[in-house]
Every structure is written in structure tokens, then in C-alpha cells.
Short mmCIF file of C-alpha atoms and ligand atoms in Angstrom, two decimals:
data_model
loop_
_atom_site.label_atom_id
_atom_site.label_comp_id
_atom_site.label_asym_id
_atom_site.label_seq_id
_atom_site.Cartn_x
_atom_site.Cartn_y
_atom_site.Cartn_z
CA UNK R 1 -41.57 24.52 -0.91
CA UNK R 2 -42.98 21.55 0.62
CA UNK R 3 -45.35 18.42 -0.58
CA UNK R 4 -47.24 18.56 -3.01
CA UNK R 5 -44.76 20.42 -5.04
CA UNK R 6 -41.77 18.82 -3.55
CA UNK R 7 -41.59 15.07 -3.98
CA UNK R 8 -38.39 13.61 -2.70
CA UNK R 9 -39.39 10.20 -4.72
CA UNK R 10 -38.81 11.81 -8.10
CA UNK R 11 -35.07 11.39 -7.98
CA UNK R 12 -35.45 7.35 -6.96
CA UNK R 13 -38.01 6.77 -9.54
CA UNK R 14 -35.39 4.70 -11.79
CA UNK R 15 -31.61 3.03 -11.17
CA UNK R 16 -29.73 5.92 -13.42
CA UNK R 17 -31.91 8.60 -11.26
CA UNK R 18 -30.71 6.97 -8.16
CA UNK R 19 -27.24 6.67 -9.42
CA UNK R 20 -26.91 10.18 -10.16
CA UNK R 21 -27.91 11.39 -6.80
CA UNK R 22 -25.59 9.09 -4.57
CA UNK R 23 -23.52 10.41 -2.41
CA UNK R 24 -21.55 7.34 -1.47
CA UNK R 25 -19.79 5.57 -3.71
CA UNK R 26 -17.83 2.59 -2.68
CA UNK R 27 -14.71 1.32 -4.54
CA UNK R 28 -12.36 -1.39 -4.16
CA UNK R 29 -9.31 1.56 -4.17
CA UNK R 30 -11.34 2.22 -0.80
CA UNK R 31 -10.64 -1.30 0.91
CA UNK R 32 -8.22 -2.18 3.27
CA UNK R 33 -7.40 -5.87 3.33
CA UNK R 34 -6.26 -7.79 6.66
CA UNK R 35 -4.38 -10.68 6.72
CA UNK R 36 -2.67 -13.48 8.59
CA UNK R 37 0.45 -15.16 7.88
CA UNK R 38 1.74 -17.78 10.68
CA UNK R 39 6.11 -18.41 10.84
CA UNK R 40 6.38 -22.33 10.59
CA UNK R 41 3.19 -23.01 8.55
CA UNK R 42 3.78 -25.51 5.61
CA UNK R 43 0.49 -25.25 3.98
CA UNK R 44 -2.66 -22.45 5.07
CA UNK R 45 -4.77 -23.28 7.98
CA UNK R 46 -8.11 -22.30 8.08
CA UNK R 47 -9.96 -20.10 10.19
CA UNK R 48 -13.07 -21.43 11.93
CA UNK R 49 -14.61 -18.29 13.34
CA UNK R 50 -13.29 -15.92 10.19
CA UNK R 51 -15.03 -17.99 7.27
CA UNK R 52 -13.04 -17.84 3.89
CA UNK R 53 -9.83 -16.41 5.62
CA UNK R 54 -6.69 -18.55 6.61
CA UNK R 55 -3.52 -18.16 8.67
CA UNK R 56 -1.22 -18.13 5.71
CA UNK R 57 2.36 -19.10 4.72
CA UNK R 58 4.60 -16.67 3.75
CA UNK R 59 3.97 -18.52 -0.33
CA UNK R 60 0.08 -18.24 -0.14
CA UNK R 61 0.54 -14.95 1.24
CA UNK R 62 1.99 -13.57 -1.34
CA UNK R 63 -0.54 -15.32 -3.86
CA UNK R 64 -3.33 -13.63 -1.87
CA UNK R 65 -1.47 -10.11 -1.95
CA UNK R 66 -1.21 -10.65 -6.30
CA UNK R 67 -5.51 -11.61 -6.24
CA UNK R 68 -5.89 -8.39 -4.06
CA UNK R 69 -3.42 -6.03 -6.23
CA UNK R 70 -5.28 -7.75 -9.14
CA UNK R 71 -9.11 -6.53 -8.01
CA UNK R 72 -8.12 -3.42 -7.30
CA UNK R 73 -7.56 -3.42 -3.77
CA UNK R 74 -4.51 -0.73 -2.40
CA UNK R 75 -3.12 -1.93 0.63
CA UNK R 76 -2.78 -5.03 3.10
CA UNK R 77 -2.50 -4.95 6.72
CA UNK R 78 0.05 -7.81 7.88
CA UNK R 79 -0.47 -9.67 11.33
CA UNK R 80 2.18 -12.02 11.97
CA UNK R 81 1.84 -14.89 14.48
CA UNK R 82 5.53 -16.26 15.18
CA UNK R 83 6.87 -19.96 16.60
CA UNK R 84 8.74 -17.94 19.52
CA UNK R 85 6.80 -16.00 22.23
CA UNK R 86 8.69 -14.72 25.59
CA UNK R 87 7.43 -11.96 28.12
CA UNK R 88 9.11 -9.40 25.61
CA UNK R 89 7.57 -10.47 22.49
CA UNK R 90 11.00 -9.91 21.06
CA UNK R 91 10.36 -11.93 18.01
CA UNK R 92 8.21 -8.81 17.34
CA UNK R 93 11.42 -6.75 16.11
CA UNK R 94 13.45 -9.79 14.77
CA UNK R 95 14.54 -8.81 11.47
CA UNK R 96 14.11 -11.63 10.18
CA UNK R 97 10.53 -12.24 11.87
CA UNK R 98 7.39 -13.32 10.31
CA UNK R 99 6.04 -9.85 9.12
CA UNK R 100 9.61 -8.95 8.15
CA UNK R 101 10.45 -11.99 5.81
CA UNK R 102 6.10 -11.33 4.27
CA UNK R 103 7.01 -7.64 3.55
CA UNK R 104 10.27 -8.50 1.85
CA UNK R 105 8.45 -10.92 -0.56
CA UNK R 106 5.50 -9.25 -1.10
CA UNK R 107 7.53 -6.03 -2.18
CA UNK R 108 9.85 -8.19 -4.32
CA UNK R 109 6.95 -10.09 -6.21
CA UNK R 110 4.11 -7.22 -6.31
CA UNK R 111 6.63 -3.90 -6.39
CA UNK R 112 4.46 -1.13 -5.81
CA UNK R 113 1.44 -2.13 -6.64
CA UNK R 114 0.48 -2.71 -3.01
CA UNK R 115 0.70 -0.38 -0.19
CA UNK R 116 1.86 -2.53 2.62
CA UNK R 117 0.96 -1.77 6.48
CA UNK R 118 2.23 -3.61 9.32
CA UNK R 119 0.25 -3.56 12.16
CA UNK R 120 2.51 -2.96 14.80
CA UNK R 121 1.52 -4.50 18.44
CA UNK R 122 2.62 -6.75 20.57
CA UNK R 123 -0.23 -9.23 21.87
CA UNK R 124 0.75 -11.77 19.27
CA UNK R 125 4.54 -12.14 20.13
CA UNK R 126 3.98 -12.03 24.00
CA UNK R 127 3.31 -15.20 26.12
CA UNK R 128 0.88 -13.79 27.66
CA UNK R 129 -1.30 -11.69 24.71
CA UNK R 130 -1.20 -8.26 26.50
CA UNK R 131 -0.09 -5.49 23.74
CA UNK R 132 2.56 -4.78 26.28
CA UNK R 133 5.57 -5.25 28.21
CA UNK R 134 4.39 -6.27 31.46
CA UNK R 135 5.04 -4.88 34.99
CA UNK R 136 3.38 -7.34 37.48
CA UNK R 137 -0.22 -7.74 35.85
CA UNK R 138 -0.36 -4.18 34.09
CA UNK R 139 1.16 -3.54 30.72
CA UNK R 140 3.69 -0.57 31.58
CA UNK R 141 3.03 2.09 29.26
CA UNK R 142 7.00 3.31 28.78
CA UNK R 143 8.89 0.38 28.86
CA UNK R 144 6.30 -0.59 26.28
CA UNK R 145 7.29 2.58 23.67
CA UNK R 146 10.38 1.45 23.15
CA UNK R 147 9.41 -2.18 22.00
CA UNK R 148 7.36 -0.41 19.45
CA UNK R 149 10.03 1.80 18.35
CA UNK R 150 12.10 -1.19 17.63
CA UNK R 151 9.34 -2.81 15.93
CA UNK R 152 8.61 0.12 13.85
CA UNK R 153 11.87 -0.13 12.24
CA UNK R 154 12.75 -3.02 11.58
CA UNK R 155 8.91 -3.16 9.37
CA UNK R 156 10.93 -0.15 7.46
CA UNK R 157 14.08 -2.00 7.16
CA UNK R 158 11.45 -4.41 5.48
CA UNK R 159 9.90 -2.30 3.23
CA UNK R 160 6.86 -1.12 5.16
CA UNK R 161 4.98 1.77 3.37
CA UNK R 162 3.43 2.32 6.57
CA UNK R 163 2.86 0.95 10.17
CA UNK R 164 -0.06 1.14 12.58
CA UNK R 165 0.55 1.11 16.27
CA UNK R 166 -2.60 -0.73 17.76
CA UNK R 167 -1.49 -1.23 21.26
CA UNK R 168 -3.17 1.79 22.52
CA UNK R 169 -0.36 3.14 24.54
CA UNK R 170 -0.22 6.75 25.19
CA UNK R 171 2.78 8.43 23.26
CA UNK R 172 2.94 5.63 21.09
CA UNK R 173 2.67 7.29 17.88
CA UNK R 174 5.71 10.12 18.58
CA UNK R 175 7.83 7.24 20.04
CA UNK R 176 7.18 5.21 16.80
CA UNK R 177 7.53 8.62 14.59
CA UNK R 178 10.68 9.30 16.44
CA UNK R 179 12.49 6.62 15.92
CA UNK R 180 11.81 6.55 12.24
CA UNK R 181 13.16 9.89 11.87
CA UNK R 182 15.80 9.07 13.56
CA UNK R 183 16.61 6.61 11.17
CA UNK R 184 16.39 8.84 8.22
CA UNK R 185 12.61 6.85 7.67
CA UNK R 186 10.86 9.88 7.36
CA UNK R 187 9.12 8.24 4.48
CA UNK R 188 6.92 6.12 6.24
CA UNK R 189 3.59 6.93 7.73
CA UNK R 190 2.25 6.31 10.81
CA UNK R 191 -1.94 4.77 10.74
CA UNK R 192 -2.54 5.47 14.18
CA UNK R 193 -5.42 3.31 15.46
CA UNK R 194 -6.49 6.10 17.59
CA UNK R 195 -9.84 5.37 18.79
CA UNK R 196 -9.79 1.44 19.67
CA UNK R 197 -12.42 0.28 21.88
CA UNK R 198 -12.25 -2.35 24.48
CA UNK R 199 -14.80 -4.53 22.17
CA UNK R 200 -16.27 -7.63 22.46
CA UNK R 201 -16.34 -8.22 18.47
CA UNK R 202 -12.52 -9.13 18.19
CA UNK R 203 -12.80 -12.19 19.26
CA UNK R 204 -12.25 -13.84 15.71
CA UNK R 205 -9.52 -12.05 15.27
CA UNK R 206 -8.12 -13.12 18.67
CA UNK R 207 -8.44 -16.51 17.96
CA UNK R 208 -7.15 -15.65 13.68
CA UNK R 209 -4.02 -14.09 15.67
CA UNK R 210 -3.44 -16.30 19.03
CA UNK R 211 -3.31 -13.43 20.49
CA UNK R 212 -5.96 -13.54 23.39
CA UNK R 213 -4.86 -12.42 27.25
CA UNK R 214 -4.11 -14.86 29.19
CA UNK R 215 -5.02 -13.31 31.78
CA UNK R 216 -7.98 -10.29 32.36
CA UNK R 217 -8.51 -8.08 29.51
CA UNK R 218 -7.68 -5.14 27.62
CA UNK R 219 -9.79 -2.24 29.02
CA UNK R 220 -6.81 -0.66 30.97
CA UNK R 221 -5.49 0.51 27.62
CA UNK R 222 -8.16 0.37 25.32
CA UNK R 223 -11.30 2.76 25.33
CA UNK R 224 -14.40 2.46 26.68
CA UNK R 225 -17.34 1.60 24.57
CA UNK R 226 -19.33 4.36 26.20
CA UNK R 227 -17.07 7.48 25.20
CA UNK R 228 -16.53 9.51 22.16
CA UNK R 229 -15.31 12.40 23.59
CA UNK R 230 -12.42 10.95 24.77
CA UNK R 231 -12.03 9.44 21.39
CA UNK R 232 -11.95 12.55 19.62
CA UNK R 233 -9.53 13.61 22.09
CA UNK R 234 -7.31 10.45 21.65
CA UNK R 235 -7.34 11.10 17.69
CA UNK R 236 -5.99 14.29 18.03
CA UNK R 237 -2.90 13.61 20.32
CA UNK R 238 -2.07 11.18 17.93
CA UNK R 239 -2.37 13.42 14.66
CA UNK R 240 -0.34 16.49 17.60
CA UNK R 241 2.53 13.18 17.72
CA UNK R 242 2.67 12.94 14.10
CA UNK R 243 -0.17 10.34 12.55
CA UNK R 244 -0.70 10.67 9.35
CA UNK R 245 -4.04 8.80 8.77
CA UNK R 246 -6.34 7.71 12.16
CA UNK R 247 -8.41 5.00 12.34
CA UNK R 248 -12.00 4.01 14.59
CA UNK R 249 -12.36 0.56 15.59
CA UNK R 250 -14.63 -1.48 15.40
CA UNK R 251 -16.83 0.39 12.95
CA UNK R 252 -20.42 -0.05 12.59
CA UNK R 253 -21.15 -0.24 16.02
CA UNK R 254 -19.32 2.88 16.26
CA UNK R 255 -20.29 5.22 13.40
CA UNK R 256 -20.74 7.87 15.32
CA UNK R 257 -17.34 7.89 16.61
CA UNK R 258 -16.09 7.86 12.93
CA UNK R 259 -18.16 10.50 12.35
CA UNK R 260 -17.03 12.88 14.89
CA UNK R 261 -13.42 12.23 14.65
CA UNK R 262 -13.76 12.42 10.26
CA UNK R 263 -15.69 15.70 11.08
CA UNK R 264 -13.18 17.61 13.62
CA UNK R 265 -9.50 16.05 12.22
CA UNK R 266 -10.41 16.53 8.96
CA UNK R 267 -7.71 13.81 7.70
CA UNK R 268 -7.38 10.37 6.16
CA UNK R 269 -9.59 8.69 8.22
CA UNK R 270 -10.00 4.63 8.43
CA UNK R 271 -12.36 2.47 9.99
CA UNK R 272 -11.87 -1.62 10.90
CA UNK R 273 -14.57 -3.44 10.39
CA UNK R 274 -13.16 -6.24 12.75
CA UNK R 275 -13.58 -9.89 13.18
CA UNK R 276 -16.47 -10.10 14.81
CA UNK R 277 -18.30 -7.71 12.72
CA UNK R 278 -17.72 -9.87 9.96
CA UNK R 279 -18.86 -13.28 12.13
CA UNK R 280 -21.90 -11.97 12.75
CA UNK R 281 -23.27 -11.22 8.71
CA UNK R 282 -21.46 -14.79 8.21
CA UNK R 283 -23.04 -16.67 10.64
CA UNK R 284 -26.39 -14.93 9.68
CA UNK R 285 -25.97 -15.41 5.99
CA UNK R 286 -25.12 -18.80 6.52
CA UNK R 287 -28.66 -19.83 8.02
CA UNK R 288 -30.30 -17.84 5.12
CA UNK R 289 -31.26 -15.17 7.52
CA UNK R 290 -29.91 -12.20 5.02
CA UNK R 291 -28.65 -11.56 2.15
CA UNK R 292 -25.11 -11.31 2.33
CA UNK R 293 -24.09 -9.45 -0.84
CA UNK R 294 -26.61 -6.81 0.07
CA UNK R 295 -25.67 -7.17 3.79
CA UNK R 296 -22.24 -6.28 3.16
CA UNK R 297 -22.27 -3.54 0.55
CA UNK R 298 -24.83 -1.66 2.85
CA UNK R 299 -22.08 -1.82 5.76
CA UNK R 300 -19.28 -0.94 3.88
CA UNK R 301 -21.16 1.91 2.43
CA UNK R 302 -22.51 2.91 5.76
CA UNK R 303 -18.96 2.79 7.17
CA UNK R 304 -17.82 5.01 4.42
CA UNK R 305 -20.74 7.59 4.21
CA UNK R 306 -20.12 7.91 8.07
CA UNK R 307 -16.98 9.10 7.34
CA UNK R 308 -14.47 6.70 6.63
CA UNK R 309 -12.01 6.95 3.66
CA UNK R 310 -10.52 3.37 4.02
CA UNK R 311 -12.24 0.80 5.47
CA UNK R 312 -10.30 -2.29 6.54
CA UNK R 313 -12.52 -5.21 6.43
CA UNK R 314 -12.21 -9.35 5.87
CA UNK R 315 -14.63 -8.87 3.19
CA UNK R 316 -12.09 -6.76 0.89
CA UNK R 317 -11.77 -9.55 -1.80
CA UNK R 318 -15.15 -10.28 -2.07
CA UNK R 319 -16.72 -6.57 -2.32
CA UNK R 320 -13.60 -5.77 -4.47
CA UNK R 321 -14.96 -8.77 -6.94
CA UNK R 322 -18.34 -7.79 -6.43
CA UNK R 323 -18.23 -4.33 -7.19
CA UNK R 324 -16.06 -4.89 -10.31
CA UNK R 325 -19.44 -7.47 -11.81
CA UNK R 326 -21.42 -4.01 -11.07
C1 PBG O 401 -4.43 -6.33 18.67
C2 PBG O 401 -5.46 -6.18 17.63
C3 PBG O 401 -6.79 -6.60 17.75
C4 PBG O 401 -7.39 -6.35 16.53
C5 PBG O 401 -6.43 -5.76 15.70
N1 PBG O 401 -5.25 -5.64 16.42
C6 PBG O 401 -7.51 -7.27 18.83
C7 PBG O 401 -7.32 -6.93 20.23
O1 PBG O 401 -7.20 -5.77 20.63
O2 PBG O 401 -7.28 -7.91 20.99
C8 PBG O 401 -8.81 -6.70 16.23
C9 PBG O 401 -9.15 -6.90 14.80
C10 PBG O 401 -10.38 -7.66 14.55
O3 PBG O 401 -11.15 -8.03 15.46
O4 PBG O 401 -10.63 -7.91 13.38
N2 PBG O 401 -3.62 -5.24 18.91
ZN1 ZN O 402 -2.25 -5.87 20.64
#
């Protein structure tokens, strides 16, 4: 049956129509929310090139953590950015570290309410920002896996509900699962970012985290922006070493990653909407160029509807209030 008996236009004719057809629906229990909390802060500092966010204490941290539990919002992912860096980045697994101390009061003021996720990596603890340990000017893969491990539990000693290796490092998600085990931490999951992409949008983030190379870049580790099969392949070593949800990074320049990696792993899937992403609908919205409300929903919904179950994204709080004014 085609037009004119078949008018697709029927079902958008009025709000409740359109409502009832939608496949997408996007929900603050769907958001992800990132956040930053600097060792030897005494009051938040904020972030130039991430509008409305902060490096925060471990205090205003856990203020932030209550809003977000409050809106609806399930989880936060923790970046920590400590006093101490050395070639190691052993502050990394200090038990008393940054992230470590954040976890312990976020569980003891919020309880459950929040699911909390460390990301686990090392750029921001090393002097010189590579995810890695380094052996002359490449990050060495092995020595690198057991850094992780270490990191990975003390975040469970902490109270992580889960931890997300971001380093890119192959075998990094069974070294991490592992060691866990070992430890009778069979209880936490592993978010693998599996498909991260040597992108030029983190650069807010970089800056957010201090966490920039100091020297060349990252694309020896991290993916390049022209493959998907190879990310599909890298999704499903990690869910063969044990991930329990995978994530795409960035996301709406790469939908069609998240689509093909939602479509063959069939799993929890989560998508970053990273720094830059984010940058560029503030920066627009800022000379009146869009609407940003509108701007954002779309992406987020796009993001989802391409595949994504979570979506992590800097604009968790402010969907998450928008969505609950309807
Ligand atoms: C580092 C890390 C990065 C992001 C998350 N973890 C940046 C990088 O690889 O340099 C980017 C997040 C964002 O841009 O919002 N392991
Ligand atoms: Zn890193």
C-alpha cells in the first residue's frame, strides 16, 4: 500500500500521536554523569573550556553526587587529578588517593543511591600524561597491566561499584578482572571503554583533567577515527576478557560505531559524549547560534536511538532537570 492510501503524516499530526509512536525515549536513569574532583583543592575551580562544570573538592563533590542522586541520575564517573605525579603515576593506586578518599564519602553520605564508576587510567597521575608506564617514548603495554590491576583494587577497597579501564591497552580488561577475582571482588564490574578513538574532541577534558601528553599523542594505543571494524573487534575481546558493559567514545561523531558494536555484542552498551562534544553546542549556544535545550535532547536521543543504553555526558544534570519539567 503506498500514497495516497498510506500517509506517514497521520501519526505526527498532534503531540500525543507523536508520543505514542516514539521509539526513543530518553530518561535521566539513562545518564551517566562525569566528574572532576582535584586532591588539595580548598574551594571548586572552574572550568573554562567545560562551561558549568568545575574541578571539585572532595566536599562539593559530594554535594554534586546528592543533586545528581536527587534528579534521578544512576551513576557518576570519578576522574581524580592528584598533587603528586611521578613516571609511575603511583598516586593512581594510593589508597588513600583522590578517587579513593571521593568514593569513600560519596558511599558514606549517598549509600546506594548512586552507582559509582572509577575511571581507571593513568594519564592524570603520570608526569608525562601518557595512559601508561613508559618505556623510552612508548607506553609499554605489560608493564602497564599491572598498574591497572593495582588501581582496580584499591577503587574496590573504596567502594567502587564498578571501574572502567580507559587506557586502551590490550589485555587490560582480564588483567583488571583478574585481579579482582583474585581478591574475592568478583562483585564489581568491569565498563570497558572498548572502542576509544584517537579524537580530537577531548581536549576539554584534557585540560578538566591535566592530563594532556607531554609529549606526541595518543594514537599508538587509541583507535583510529577511520575504523569500525576493528572496533567491533576490540569490543569483543574485551566482553571474551570479562567486560560487563562496553562503551564507544566519542559518540555522535561515531554513531555508527555504537551502532555496530550495540547490534553484534548485544550487551549494556555506553556511549561518552566527551568534552569536546559538549564545547562545541556550548560555544554555539552561547552566540545564539542554536537552541541549546533542543540541541542537546536531539543528541542525547540520537546517541541513544543509535544504540546506546547509557550515555555519559557533561550535560547529565541539566537534561536530568529538563526532562523531569517535561
Ligand atoms: C583518558 C581519558 C580521556 C577521556 C576520558 N578518559 C581523554 C584522553 O584520552 O586523553 C576523554 C573524555 C572527554 O573528552 O570528555 N584516559
Ligand atoms: Zn588515560
Amino acid at each position: 500500500m503506498t500514497f495516497p492510501l498510506r500517509r506517514m503524516r497521520r501519526l505526527r499530526r498532534t503531540a500525543t500521536l507523536r508520543e505514542m509512536v516514539r521509539e526513543t525515549v530518553l530518561d535521566p536513569g539513562d545518564l551517566i554523569a562525569p566528574l572532576f574532583v582535584k586532591e588539595a583543592l580548598s574551594k571548586p575551580a572552574p572550568l573554562d573550556p567545560l562551561p558549568g562544570h568545575v574541578q571539585h573538592t572532595v566536599s562539593s563533590l559530594v554535594e554534586q553526587c546528592g543533586r545528581l542522586a536527587e534528579l534521578g541520575i544512576p551513576a557518576v564517573m570519578l576522574f581524580g587529578i592528584p598533587t603528586r605525579k611521578d613516571d609511575a603515576g603511583s598516586s593512581a593506586w594510593d589508597p588513600d588517593g583522590i578517587v579513593q578518599r571521593s568514593m569513600r564519602r560519596i558511599r558514606a553520605e549517598t549509600g546506594d543511591r548512586l552507582v559509582i564508576i572509577g575511571d581507571l587510567c593513568l594519564c592524570e597521575y603520570t608526569s608525562h600524561g601518557h595512559c601508561g608506564v613508559l618505556a623510552g617514548e612508548t607506553v609499554d603495554n605489560d608493564a602497564t597491566l599491572d598498574a591497572y590491576a593495582r588501581i582496580a583494587v584499591s577503587y574496590a577497597d573504596a567502594g567502587a561499584d564498578v571501574v572502567a579501564p580507559s587506557g586502551m591497552m590490550d589485555g587490560q580488561v582480564g588483567a583488571i578482572r583478574r585481579a579482582l577475582d583474585g581478591r574475592g571482588r568478583g562483585d564489581v564490574a568491569v565498563l570497558a571503554y572498548a572502542a576509544k578513538y584517537a579524537s580530537a574532541f577531548f581536549d576539554p577534558f584534557r585540560h578538566a583533567a591535566e592530563s594532556a601528553p607531554r609529549f606526541g599523542d595518543r594514537r599508538a594505543y587509541q583507535l583510529d577515527p577511520a575504523n569500525v571494524d576493528e572496533a567491533v573487534r576490540e569490543a569483543r575481546l574485551d566482553v571474551e576478557e570479562g567486560a560487563d558493559l562496553v562503551m564507544v567514545k566519542p559518540a555522535l561523531p561515531y554513531l555508527d560505531v555504537l551502532a555496530r558494536v550495540k547490534a553484534e555484542l548485544r550487551l549494556p552498551t555506553a556511549a561518552y559524549q566527551v568534552s569536546g562534544e559538549y564545547a562545541m553546542l556550548k560555544a554555539a549556544a552561547a552566540r545564539g547560534w542554536l537552541d541549546e535545550d533542543r540541541a542537546m535532547l536531539e543528541a542525547l536521543t540520537a546517541i541513544r536511538r543509535a544504540g546506546a543504553d547509557l550515555v555519559l555526558t557533561y550535560y547529565a544534570e541539566t537534561a536530568a532537570a529538563r526532562l523531569r519539567r517535561g
